[in-house]
XYZ file of C-alpha atoms in Angstrom:
777
model
C -24.629 -2.422 -24.103
C -21.089 -1.227 -23.419
C -20.299 2.134 -24.990
C -17.177 2.466 -27.185
C -14.263 4.203 -25.509
C -12.302 7.105 -26.995
C -8.554 6.710 -26.463
C -7.278 9.551 -28.664
C -5.804 11.987 -26.131
C -6.698 15.055 -28.172
C -10.358 14.069 -28.443
C -10.385 13.179 -24.762
C -8.924 16.604 -23.947
C -11.509 18.397 -26.091
C -14.359 16.687 -24.242
C -12.844 16.887 -20.754
C -11.916 20.567 -21.037
C -15.594 21.411 -21.449
C -15.300 21.396 -17.653
C -13.054 24.437 -18.016
C -15.536 25.992 -20.425
C -18.153 25.814 -17.634
C -15.897 28.029 -15.523
C -15.543 30.505 -18.374
C -19.277 30.552 -19.057
C -20.086 31.380 -15.452
C -17.482 34.155 -15.232
C -18.779 36.118 -18.203
C -22.426 35.244 -17.580
C -22.227 38.271 -15.264
C -19.646 40.405 -17.097
C -21.900 41.333 -20.011
C -25.084 41.406 -17.928
C -24.229 43.602 -14.923
C -24.197 46.837 -16.970
C -27.468 46.207 -18.845
C -30.591 48.236 -18.031
C -32.632 45.040 -17.638
C -30.336 43.677 -14.902
C -29.971 46.991 -13.074
C -33.733 47.620 -13.081
C -34.887 44.112 -12.100
C -32.399 43.649 -9.252
C -32.829 47.255 -8.019
C -29.367 48.505 -9.020
C -27.293 46.198 -6.759
C -24.032 47.749 -5.636
C -21.278 47.486 -3.053
C -21.514 44.398 -0.847
C -24.606 43.054 -2.625
C -22.996 43.141 -6.057
C -19.820 41.774 -4.447
C -21.808 38.850 -3.044
C -23.378 38.173 -6.450
C -20.000 38.298 -8.172
C -18.138 36.233 -5.556
C -20.871 33.612 -5.073
C -19.195 31.481 -7.746
C -15.903 31.609 -5.849
C -17.647 30.793 -2.554
C -19.099 27.620 -4.047
C -15.756 26.835 -5.673
C -14.011 26.948 -2.293
C -16.329 24.193 -1.074
C -16.085 22.308 -4.383
C -12.290 22.272 -4.414
C -12.238 21.173 -0.761
C -14.417 18.113 -1.429
C -13.001 17.354 -4.899
C -10.060 15.256 -3.699
C -12.007 12.765 -1.531
C -14.784 12.455 -4.137
C -12.282 11.896 -6.943
C -10.395 9.264 -4.959
C -13.657 7.472 -4.174
C -15.412 7.379 -7.559
C -12.640 8.342 -9.979
C -11.563 11.469 -11.902
C -13.988 11.007 -14.781
C -17.008 10.208 -12.646
C -16.284 13.052 -10.211
C -16.536 15.465 -13.161
C -19.854 13.866 -14.119
C -21.056 14.159 -10.507
C -20.128 17.858 -10.471
C -22.311 18.500 -13.519
C -25.436 17.745 -11.468
C -24.825 20.837 -9.337
C -24.390 22.903 -12.507
C -27.754 21.826 -13.877
C -29.494 22.675 -10.593
C -27.619 25.972 -10.154
C -28.306 27.117 -13.711
C -31.997 26.255 -13.300
C -32.179 28.413 -10.175
C -30.459 31.320 -11.941
C -32.806 31.163 -14.918
C -35.872 31.131 -12.631
C -34.590 33.515 -9.924
C -36.932 36.173 -8.526
C -34.398 38.123 -6.458
C -30.669 38.467 -5.915
C -30.751 35.931 -3.040
C -31.844 33.181 -5.427
C -29.300 34.397 -7.976
C -26.541 34.066 -5.368
C -27.751 30.560 -4.421
C -27.667 29.437 -8.053
C -24.173 30.820 -8.558
C -22.946 29.083 -5.375
C -24.160 25.742 -6.780
C -22.448 26.490 -10.089
C -19.354 27.269 -8.076
C -19.441 23.800 -6.511
C -19.173 22.395 -10.026
C -16.353 24.742 -10.983
C -14.453 23.929 -7.776
C -14.507 20.219 -8.588
C -13.838 20.501 -12.328
C -11.101 23.153 -12.011
C -9.017 20.788 -9.881
C -10.008 17.410 -11.319
C -10.017 18.101 -15.067
C -6.283 19.027 -15.023
C -5.563 16.000 -12.828
C -7.494 13.722 -15.207
C -5.772 15.118 -18.290
C -2.326 14.917 -16.692
C -2.915 11.284 -15.748
C -3.874 10.187 -19.262
C -1.546 12.427 -21.308
C 1.918 11.463 -22.453
C 4.579 12.827 -20.128
C 6.038 15.290 -22.635
C 2.624 16.884 -23.276
C 1.455 17.433 -19.727
C 2.531 21.079 -19.524
C 0.721 22.013 -22.713
C -2.392 20.152 -21.572
C -2.676 22.539 -18.619
C -2.713 25.460 -21.033
C -5.406 23.740 -23.109
C -7.523 23.777 -19.951
C -6.764 27.492 -19.534
C -7.687 28.076 -23.180
C -10.991 26.260 -22.643
C -11.746 28.616 -19.764
C -10.968 31.624 -21.924
C -13.024 30.384 -24.874
C -15.904 29.864 -22.462
C -15.527 33.440 -21.252
C -15.449 34.827 -24.802
C -18.415 32.791 -26.092
C -20.612 33.505 -23.076
C -19.717 37.195 -23.093
C -20.956 37.691 -26.636
C -24.033 35.561 -25.933
C -24.758 37.963 -23.076
C -24.029 40.896 -25.353
C -26.498 39.596 -27.938
C -29.133 38.926 -25.282
C -28.774 42.515 -24.056
C -30.935 43.519 -27.034
C -33.854 41.414 -25.706
C -36.385 43.389 -23.690
C -37.307 42.537 -20.095
C -36.030 39.738 -17.881
C -35.808 37.382 -20.870
C -32.558 39.214 -21.588
C -30.518 37.772 -18.720
C -32.637 34.627 -18.283
C -31.906 33.584 -21.880
C -28.200 34.293 -21.456
C -27.986 32.287 -18.239
C -30.019 29.474 -19.802
C -27.354 28.907 -22.458
C -25.093 27.630 -19.657
C -26.967 24.330 -19.956
C -25.363 23.725 -23.357
C -21.693 23.032 -22.407
C -22.823 20.999 -19.392
C -25.081 18.758 -21.467
C -22.312 18.292 -24.060
C -19.914 17.339 -21.269
C -22.388 14.863 -19.775
C -22.940 13.269 -23.174
C -19.204 12.973 -23.887
C -17.902 11.756 -20.512
C -19.205 8.141 -20.719
C -17.103 7.658 -23.858
C -13.870 8.643 -22.079
C -11.564 6.123 -20.381
C -11.079 6.126 -16.645
C -7.760 7.396 -15.364
C -5.197 4.547 -15.401
C -3.651 5.886 -12.219
C -6.951 5.876 -10.368
C -7.633 2.328 -11.572
C -4.237 1.263 -10.231
C -4.927 3.051 -6.956
C -8.102 1.055 -6.358
C -6.448 -2.243 -7.280
C -7.762 -2.678 -10.829
C -4.276 -3.217 -12.231
C -5.078 -5.156 -15.370
C -7.724 -2.650 -16.429
C -5.305 0.162 -15.595
C -2.515 -1.312 -17.714
C -4.877 -2.123 -20.574
C -6.288 1.432 -20.535
C -2.793 2.898 -20.433
C -1.724 0.784 -23.392
C -4.787 1.794 -25.424
C -4.135 5.499 -24.732
C -0.389 5.484 -25.256
C 0.364 2.735 -27.770
C -2.800 1.515 -29.512
C -3.175 -1.353 -27.057
C 0.458 -2.573 -27.166
C 1.051 -3.495 -23.534
C 4.757 -4.174 -24.183
C 5.440 -0.737 -25.665
C 8.394 0.951 -23.865
C 6.367 4.119 -23.297
C 3.572 2.121 -21.685
C 6.037 0.267 -19.476
C 7.753 3.516 -18.466
C 4.417 5.139 -17.635
C 3.351 2.074 -15.673
C 6.612 2.251 -13.728
C 5.848 5.883 -12.938
C 2.370 4.995 -11.713
C 3.808 2.301 -9.466
C 6.387 4.760 -8.150
C 3.638 7.248 -7.332
C 1.647 4.569 -5.563
C 4.634 3.589 -3.435
C 5.370 7.233 -2.624
C 1.773 7.829 -1.549
C 1.887 4.821 0.749
C 5.165 6.032 2.238
C 3.779 9.545 2.704
C 1.132 8.185 5.061
C -2.239 9.677 5.855
C -3.499 12.907 7.355
C -2.617 16.551 6.895
C 0.620 16.475 8.866
C 2.459 15.118 5.835
C 2.068 18.529 4.174
C 4.103 20.233 6.892
C 6.525 17.633 8.270
C 10.084 16.906 7.114
C 10.434 20.135 5.151
C 7.184 19.647 3.216
C 5.992 23.022 4.540
C 8.252 24.668 1.936
C 6.408 22.932 -0.891
C 3.016 23.570 0.657
C 3.899 27.253 0.986
C 5.165 27.416 -2.613
C 2.186 25.576 -4.134
C -0.512 27.453 -2.226
C 1.134 30.879 -2.322
C 1.684 30.889 -6.081
C -2.060 30.313 -6.509
C -2.894 33.037 -3.986
C -0.668 35.522 -5.825
C -2.394 34.713 -9.103
C -5.534 36.241 -7.583
C -3.844 38.989 -5.550
C -2.140 40.258 -8.720
C -5.544 41.694 -9.635
C -5.979 40.478 -13.216
C -9.455 39.199 -12.439
C -10.522 42.749 -11.604
C -10.037 43.439 -15.311
C -11.453 40.071 -16.431
C -14.628 40.375 -14.344
C -15.214 44.123 -14.416
C -13.740 45.570 -17.610
C -17.258 46.735 -18.489
C -17.120 48.908 -15.358
C -13.699 50.262 -16.337
C -14.941 50.951 -19.876
C -17.849 52.932 -18.406
C -15.444 54.874 -16.188
C -13.475 55.699 -19.356
C -16.612 57.151 -20.968
C -17.398 54.232 -23.274
C -21.116 53.482 -23.418
C -23.558 51.167 -25.158
C -22.266 48.847 -27.857
C -18.820 50.445 -27.888
C -18.276 49.601 -24.210
C -19.555 46.050 -24.652
C -17.458 45.301 -27.756
C -14.377 46.860 -26.135
C -14.765 44.478 -23.212
C -15.300 41.506 -25.541
C -12.093 42.256 -27.442
C -10.235 41.860 -24.162
C -11.295 38.214 -23.944
C -10.134 37.571 -27.516
C -6.756 39.113 -26.628
C -6.601 36.806 -23.610
C -7.045 33.729 -25.824
C -4.554 34.842 -28.472
C -1.685 35.465 -26.069
C -2.325 32.351 -23.982
C -2.179 30.420 -27.268
C 1.164 32.070 -28.056
C 2.506 31.026 -24.654
C 1.450 27.435 -25.354
C 4.298 27.237 -27.875
C 6.975 28.507 -25.489
C 5.898 27.486 -21.994
C 8.544 24.769 -21.630
C 11.293 26.875 -23.222
C 11.176 29.687 -20.665
C 11.921 29.407 -16.948
C 9.026 29.469 -14.493
C 10.756 32.022 -12.236
C 11.404 34.345 -15.173
C 7.744 34.402 -16.166
C 6.482 34.713 -12.588
C 8.807 37.557 -11.563
C 8.629 39.656 -14.732
C 4.931 38.934 -15.142
C 4.218 40.319 -11.680
C 6.392 43.389 -12.344
C 4.696 44.028 -15.699
C 1.223 43.718 -14.202
C 2.175 46.011 -11.341
C 3.335 48.665 -13.808
C 0.003 48.476 -15.660
C -1.961 48.776 -12.418
C 0.043 51.865 -11.410
C -0.572 53.509 -14.797
C -4.330 52.820 -14.743
C -4.681 53.946 -11.119
C -2.459 57.006 -11.601
C -4.319 58.229 -14.693
C -7.696 57.679 -13.017
C -6.555 59.549 -9.901
C -5.208 62.529 -11.857
C -7.831 62.754 -14.619
C -11.250 61.770 -13.277
C -14.383 63.328 -11.821
C -16.279 61.971 -8.824
C -19.951 61.168 -9.649
C -21.685 60.232 -6.345
C -24.931 59.030 -7.945
C -23.224 56.725 -10.397
C -22.220 56.939 -14.044
C -24.596 56.034 -16.880
C -28.261 56.215 -17.783
C -29.705 54.718 -15.682
C -26.861 55.400 -13.228
C -24.800 52.386 -12.148
C -24.163 52.722 -8.415
C -20.917 50.699 -8.694
C -19.265 53.267 -11.005
C -18.729 56.580 -9.203
C -15.857 58.173 -11.152
C -15.651 59.332 -14.762
C -12.267 59.490 -16.492
C -11.658 62.555 -18.658
C -12.200 61.812 -22.368
C -9.340 61.744 -24.857
C -5.822 60.638 -23.905
C -6.621 59.741 -20.234
C -9.535 57.469 -21.199
C -7.543 55.887 -24.041
C -4.606 55.264 -21.694
C -6.844 53.495 -19.166
C -8.282 51.171 -21.837
C -4.872 50.523 -23.448
C -3.134 49.570 -20.207
C -6.098 47.451 -19.132
C -5.581 45.487 -22.344
C -1.819 45.376 -21.783
C -2.305 44.035 -18.264
C -4.367 41.158 -19.694
C -1.650 40.466 -22.303
C 1.027 40.219 -19.591
C -1.246 38.052 -17.433
C -2.042 35.678 -20.335
C 1.676 35.252 -21.060
C 2.789 34.705 -17.476
C 0.780 34.183 -14.299
C -2.394 32.785 -15.905
C -0.798 29.519 -17.127
C 2.417 29.390 -15.092
C 0.829 29.515 -11.637
C -1.130 26.336 -12.367
C 1.873 24.554 -13.873
C 4.208 25.554 -11.034
C 1.682 24.451 -8.413
C 1.575 20.989 -10.018
C 5.377 20.645 -10.102
C 6.364 21.477 -6.523
C 4.575 18.657 -4.709
C 6.187 15.339 -3.885
C 4.784 12.279 -5.635
C 2.894 11.180 -2.546
C 1.173 14.527 -1.979
C 0.561 15.811 -5.508
C -3.151 14.935 -5.887
C -4.266 16.402 -2.555
C -1.675 19.162 -2.861
C -3.268 20.365 -6.094
C -6.617 20.488 -4.300
C -5.002 22.650 -1.615
C -3.558 24.925 -4.288
C -6.963 25.245 -5.984
C -8.553 25.925 -2.593
C -6.067 28.753 -2.027
C -6.915 30.193 -5.445
C -10.650 30.166 -4.811
C -10.444 31.557 -1.285
C -8.641 34.639 -2.573
C -10.902 34.773 -5.628
C -13.880 34.950 -3.257
C -12.210 37.583 -1.083
C -11.395 39.791 -4.078
C -14.884 39.293 -5.485
C -16.288 40.690 -2.257
C -13.709 43.492 -2.106
C -13.728 44.858 -5.652
C -17.271 46.346 -6.079
C -17.187 48.080 -2.653
C -13.630 49.145 -3.489
C -14.780 50.812 -6.719
C -17.395 52.714 -4.710
C -15.358 53.673 -1.631
C -11.716 54.080 -2.739
C -12.233 54.236 -6.547
C -8.884 54.483 -8.404
C -6.865 53.520 -5.309
C -7.969 49.895 -5.926
C -5.465 49.736 -8.788
C -2.663 51.200 -6.685
C -3.262 48.495 -4.071
C -3.050 45.774 -6.702
C 0.085 47.377 -8.140
C 1.782 47.215 -4.735
C 0.673 43.593 -4.316
C 2.215 42.737 -7.700
C 5.591 44.135 -6.622
C 5.385 42.165 -3.369
C 4.536 39.058 -5.450
C 7.622 39.586 -7.631
C 9.832 39.772 -4.520
C 8.122 36.671 -3.117
C 8.714 34.696 -6.320
C 12.358 35.807 -6.408
C 13.046 34.905 -2.774
C 10.976 31.752 -2.227
C 10.253 30.002 -5.536
C 13.080 27.866 -7.008
C 13.194 27.169 -10.730
C 11.404 23.913 -11.658
C 11.345 24.116 -15.452
C 13.188 21.224 -17.083
C 13.848 19.488 -13.771
C 13.102 15.851 -13.044
C 10.906 15.101 -10.051
C 14.000 13.936 -8.182
C 15.681 17.279 -8.848
C 12.602 19.140 -7.617
C 12.867 17.066 -4.416
C 16.386 18.434 -3.959
C 15.279 22.036 -4.582
C 13.262 21.970 -1.357
C 15.775 20.049 0.769
C 17.400 21.684 3.789
C 20.749 22.005 1.985
C 19.230 23.137 -1.330
C 20.619 26.187 -3.166
C 18.820 29.473 -2.626
C 15.901 29.966 -5.035
C 17.614 32.891 -6.776
C 20.593 30.646 -7.536
C 18.546 27.985 -9.316
C 18.330 27.869 -13.091
C 16.287 26.210 -15.780
C 17.790 22.751 -16.304
C 17.630 20.000 -18.886
C 15.826 16.781 -18.089
C 18.361 14.155 -17.029
C 15.787 11.387 -16.665
C 17.234 9.212 -19.440
C 20.735 9.375 -17.964
C 19.334 8.675 -14.523
C 17.450 5.640 -15.777
C 20.569 4.298 -17.453
C 22.502 4.731 -14.213
C 19.819 2.932 -12.231
C 19.759 0.036 -14.705
C 23.543 -0.302 -14.567
C 23.587 -0.131 -10.768
C 20.911 -2.805 -10.462
C 22.747 -4.977 -12.969
C 25.966 -4.717 -10.976
C 24.190 -5.545 -7.734
C 22.286 -8.566 -9.113
C 23.294 -12.164 -8.414
C 21.389 -15.089 -9.974
C 21.766 -18.776 -9.135
C 20.626 -21.461 -11.597
C 20.055 -24.789 -9.835
C 20.232 -27.576 -12.420
C 22.136 -26.710 -15.583
C 21.076 -29.337 -18.089
C 19.278 -28.375 -21.295
C 16.771 -26.069 -19.642
C 19.100 -24.605 -17.039
C 21.843 -24.060 -19.622
C 19.411 -22.313 -21.981
C 18.218 -20.143 -19.113
C 21.810 -19.194 -18.208
C 22.527 -18.453 -21.885
C 19.504 -16.115 -22.114
C 20.514 -14.370 -18.881
C 24.026 -13.695 -20.200
C 22.640 -12.221 -23.421
C 20.212 -10.051 -21.423
C 23.107 -8.781 -19.291
C 20.973 -8.267 -16.191
C 23.226 -9.906 -13.587
C 26.782 -9.335 -12.410
C 27.161 -12.877 -11.062
C 25.647 -16.108 -12.380
C 25.907 -19.108 -10.027
C 25.549 -22.559 -11.668
C 24.511 -25.484 -9.446
C 24.202 -29.149 -10.520
C 24.773 -32.594 -9.011
C 26.576 -33.660 -12.195
C 29.999 -32.086 -11.864
C 31.020 -32.799 -15.465
C 27.818 -31.242 -16.813
C 28.230 -28.216 -14.582
C 31.863 -27.604 -15.529
C 31.138 -28.052 -19.228
C 28.335 -25.504 -19.042
C 30.614 -23.083 -17.184
C 33.238 -23.294 -19.938
C 30.682 -23.098 -22.738
C 28.889 -20.119 -21.190
C 32.195 -18.366 -20.542
C 32.824 -18.474 -24.299
C 29.399 -16.843 -24.771
C 30.185 -14.127 -22.241
C 33.527 -13.388 -23.911
C 31.998 -13.305 -27.397
C 29.235 -10.827 -26.427
C 31.533 -8.722 -24.254
C 29.480 -9.425 -21.144
C 30.644 -8.853 -17.593
C 28.866 -11.806 -15.945
C 31.035 -14.052 -13.715
C 30.324 -17.804 -13.267
C 30.674 -19.721 -9.995
C 29.779 -23.290 -9.064
C 29.442 -25.596 -6.111
C 28.381 -29.182 -5.449
C 24.808 -29.729 -4.320
C 23.579 -33.341 -4.254
C 19.801 -33.052 -4.319
C 17.247 -30.298 -4.446
C 16.290 -30.664 -0.782
C 19.939 -30.528 0.184
C 20.322 -27.516 -2.098
C 17.586 -25.680 -0.244
C 19.118 -26.734 3.069
C 22.485 -25.336 1.981
C 21.007 -22.059 0.753
C 18.969 -21.140 3.805
C 18.887 -18.770 5.441
C 18.363 -16.624 2.368
C 19.010 -12.897 2.292
C 15.822 -11.062 3.205
C 15.577 -9.606 -0.328
C 16.277 -12.898 -2.176
C 13.932 -14.013 -4.952
C 13.469 -17.740 -5.763
C 12.149 -18.744 -9.195
C 11.127 -22.380 -9.651
C 11.216 -23.683 -13.239
C 11.303 -27.483 -12.927
C 8.110 -29.518 -13.340
C 5.751 -30.188 -11.692
C 6.209 -26.467 -11.178
C 3.181 -25.728 -8.985
C 3.942 -28.603 -6.615
C 7.626 -27.690 -6.335
C 6.840 -23.985 -5.880
C 4.548 -24.849 -2.967
C 7.230 -27.021 -1.381
C 10.047 -24.493 -1.922
C 7.938 -21.808 -0.257
C 7.747 -24.000 2.851
C 11.471 -24.794 2.837
C 12.877 -21.364 1.987
C 11.444 -19.385 4.897
C 10.947 -16.434 2.554
C 7.736 -14.410 2.196
C 5.359 -16.008 -0.287
C 5.648 -12.997 -2.596
C 9.379 -13.768 -3.070
C 8.981 -17.408 -4.173
C 7.199 -18.196 -7.428
C 7.356 -20.510 -10.393
C 7.425 -20.063 -14.158
C 3.998 -21.720 -14.205
C 1.987 -21.081 -17.368
C 4.072 -18.113 -18.561
C 5.401 -19.979 -21.639
C 1.978 -21.486 -22.368
C 0.439 -17.995 -22.265
C 3.061 -16.661 -24.679
C 2.510 -19.590 -27.035
C -1.303 -19.245 -26.953
C -1.097 -15.502 -27.653
C 1.134 -16.257 -30.646
C -1.391 -18.707 -32.089
C -4.259 -16.294 -31.484
C -2.297 -13.449 -33.129
C -1.936 -15.540 -36.294
C -5.661 -16.304 -36.239
C -6.695 -12.670 -35.668
C -4.057 -11.101 -37.922
C -2.774 -8.758 -35.191
C 0.468 -8.185 -33.314
C 1.063 -10.533 -30.384
C 1.707 -7.550 -28.111
C -1.863 -6.314 -28.661
C -3.328 -9.469 -27.079
C -4.006 -9.785 -23.354
C -4.722 -13.450 -22.596
C -3.396 -15.601 -19.767
C -3.333 -19.338 -19.219
C -4.159 -19.907 -15.555
C -4.452 -22.750 -13.061
C -2.303 -25.783 -12.274
C 0.303 -26.265 -14.998
C -0.312 -29.240 -17.258
C -3.554 -30.942 -18.187
C -5.488 -28.941 -15.585
C -4.545 -25.484 -16.860
C -7.137 -23.348 -18.658
C -7.119 -20.186 -20.734
C -8.944 -17.185 -19.213
C -10.886 -16.432 -22.389
C -13.582 -14.422 -20.605
C -11.004 -11.864 -19.426
C -8.939 -11.766 -22.647
C -8.765 -8.747 -24.959
C -7.325 -7.764 -28.329
C -6.401 -4.068 -28.543
C -8.531 -3.493 -25.459
C -11.599 -5.135 -27.013
C -12.925 -8.399 -25.489
C -11.782 -11.360 -27.595
C -15.358 -12.565 -28.057
C -16.213 -9.245 -29.721
C -13.028 -8.915 -31.759
C -13.026 -12.540 -32.918
C -16.428 -14.265 -32.500
C -16.407 -17.943 -31.380
C -17.509 -19.138 -34.824
C -14.236 -17.708 -36.219
C -12.063 -18.953 -33.384
C -12.729 -22.212 -31.546
C -11.238 -21.595 -28.104
C -11.013 -25.262 -27.120
C -9.404 -26.215 -30.415
C -6.821 -23.414 -30.136
C -5.956 -24.413 -26.557
C -5.536 -28.052 -27.635
C -3.267 -26.973 -30.498
C -1.144 -25.069 -27.985
C -0.785 -28.199 -25.812
C 0.072 -30.324 -28.845
C 2.913 -27.986 -29.781
C 4.350 -28.311 -26.291
C 3.995 -32.123 -26.340
C 5.654 -32.400 -29.757
C 8.672 -30.441 -28.525
C 8.939 -32.703 -25.473
C 8.709 -35.848 -27.590
C 11.471 -34.635 -29.912
C 13.812 -32.925 -27.421
C 12.720 -33.987 -23.944
C 12.342 -30.323 -22.890
C 11.645 -26.805 -24.182
C 14.991 -25.205 -23.303
C 14.861 -22.132 -25.510
C 11.299 -21.200 -24.572
C 11.956 -21.699 -20.863
C 15.290 -19.893 -21.155
C 13.642 -16.819 -22.632
C 10.932 -16.927 -19.947
C 13.549 -17.078 -17.171
C 15.465 -14.138 -18.657
C 12.261 -12.139 -19.022
C 11.212 -12.814 -15.407
C 14.657 -11.960 -14.037
C 14.736 -8.733 -16.041
C 11.309 -7.730 -14.716
C 12.437 -8.329 -11.149
C 15.918 -6.829 -11.267
C 14.863 -3.710 -13.191
C 11.657 -3.292 -11.177
C 9.634 -3.068 -14.385
C 6.195 -3.798 -12.975
C 5.342 -6.246 -15.775
C 2.079 -8.176 -15.577
C 2.756 -11.904 -16.170
C 1.084 -15.233 -15.265
C 3.239 -17.029 -12.663
C 2.743 -19.826 -10.186
C 2.350 -18.270 -6.744
C 0.569 -18.975 -3.487
C -3.212 -18.534 -3.655
C -4.639 -17.746 -0.234
C -8.126 -18.773 -1.282
C -6.908 -22.235 -2.388
C -3.909 -22.802 -0.027
C -1.544 -23.903 -2.803
C 0.403 -22.515 -5.745
C -0.856 -22.208 -9.303
C -0.698 -19.614 -12.060
C -2.521 -16.316 -12.148
C -1.316 -12.908 -13.413
C 0.833 -10.860 -11.027
C 2.723 -7.569 -11.133
C 6.483 -8.221 -10.861
C 8.982 -5.844 -9.302
C 12.271 -5.741 -7.401
C 10.622 -7.208 -4.302
C 9.051 -10.065 -6.217
C 5.280 -10.137 -6.554
C 4.166 -6.549 -6.055
C 0.476 -7.252 -6.494
C -1.704 -10.264 -7.230
C -4.300 -9.576 -9.896
C -7.738 -11.127 -9.913
C -9.068 -11.811 -13.390
C -12.830 -11.462 -13.901
C -13.294 -15.155 -14.748
C -16.643 -16.712 -15.607
C -18.198 -19.377 -13.396
C -16.977 -22.289 -15.522
C -13.368 -21.069 -15.369
C -13.607 -20.505 -11.605
C -14.952 -24.019 -11.076
C -12.141 -25.480 -13.194
C -9.521 -23.638 -11.104
C -11.059 -24.774 -7.827
C -11.166 -28.414 -8.922
C -7.548 -28.500 -10.151
C -6.370 -26.730 -6.962
C -8.131 -29.333 -4.836
C -6.317 -32.171 -6.612
C -2.976 -30.379 -6.167
C -3.591 -29.923 -2.417
C -4.281 -33.635 -2.065
C -0.976 -34.442 -3.770
C 0.923 -32.012 -1.517
C -0.618 -33.508 1.609
C 0.449 -37.022 0.533
C 4.036 -35.827 -0.002
C 4.229 -34.172 3.412
C 2.829 -37.303 5.086
C 5.624 -39.375 3.546
């Protein structure tokens, strides 16, 4: 049985960001435990390199996880890669709960790190690919908030477990890490796959349907859905143009982006905030806080972290990235200098370790009173500055600097940079506390000042910029980073300019301007998509009359379309006069029998088969969806159903692949409520009645022609059923395709049932026989 799918982005984000909560759980699974008597006694008071290895084991696994995340995600999808990562978490947590020595503890944390490495890079990618464009920045902060909530919850679980005697203390705490993982595993099957990943692997119809369900309640014609689909297609083209291999990250000036994306993540770690996040319990002990007071003091820090990250969520897109990066680094550096300076001037060296029993990682004791209070206060203040600046901004900035074709793998590189330095600092900090004590904070203070200079000199402002503007920021003739400013998004103006440019460049010829051709020309003038409309007909009087009549239309609507005409005697002569076509020409065949003529025109035109197609069953599909909408009581735009095959008596509706609001038609409207054969016959009868009364369906065909031309000229990426060459049948008939400026961008294969496939094959065989007879004569 197929599970229902959740399309509400907020619910999807809540479930998916449990992957971030895993990260938070693992961080503080050690923070509250490492100072407890039970941990110190059982693991023989680990210190220096050993405690560094325990603490940094998560980061070591995350380095590997982030390195393999990209290929795994591209192979099985964003959602399923997160599910795959959870398996390592279950194994790693089991090892931690059952560990007998610190070696097994390290092994379990490495496996947990594999999970965190995959989820920390793929959860943001997944959320960004399903979220609406204007919410993508805030979604990144939701992921950061999930991490912080995980830290806070797990810390106080560890604090509570500290009151349990014996090894059950830390084993119980570590065992609770199963909970978020199980919840994530239960929730993931209900989430949709990423539309972008579906498009990347060629599942276009499913991708578009999923996108419509997420963005517009299943309305595939919604402007937002179409705009997002255009963006996905643009990304796909950019990725193909970027090529393969690692050289693309360093060639043609890309090294600037690679340096910016990876370095901003490295500086997030080198700024030293995680020293406070991971080891505030150590700092509290240095400041003379013991027992419950020390533990609660450390827990408050995590609550502060959440509060101020939440505050930044409201303002992240209103403040420049450079401003937050530079002043955040300066503010953190100041806090480090204060903490280190006070410790250096007002502390006592305790070689055996502070506490009872002594903790070998804490070898200085800060004087009580003002010095100790100052250390705690500025440790809190450092976390406040970090939560407002580098914590969220470094991830957002890293996502913005990559080109479209390198963004997915580029984010993996950025995450890899983050985890490499996280691992290095995890190994450095405990030995640093033992060997150079307070000087650790002075080192981090200096690094923060260097980071501020780096951000000022090498990181241009990306806030409010379109992707095209970001491209220019890293060009060889770009302004210096310190001369860039936060800018407004000019995407709408840019789109309008592109539409106008394409309209001015477009030329459309209508061959045959009787009822149908005239209606098509009329619809094209109203749509305003072409600068020149060429009318061709063997009947000079008819042609000239249509030119005059359509000129009146153009004048009345204020259009700028010109009309030209020439004499062409017959269709074959017309094709002979038109060839050779421009290499980017598109030929649309409307006249019946459309599939036969489309096949012949493809042979005569000399154009690629993707640039010659016929109107096929487009109008029949529109008409059938309208009838079905009346039957189901829904909007026509919510129905995905195509009429396929050879136009006419042989065509068939692809009921098995049809959906209403993303739900299969058979489930939404059972067969007993909707007789498919009867509805299809009614559709044919409507068409026949129009032909009997008028001899043609000019208005319907005219609207179809205008719609197809608009899709092509504006590169909209619409999915429509058109007559085009089928390699597997060696002739033309209708199936859905993706339309763009170059014609048919992609041919889509509907998941038809065996009966529908057999019907298509039989009708195609008859059409091939007809074509062969024509060529013989």
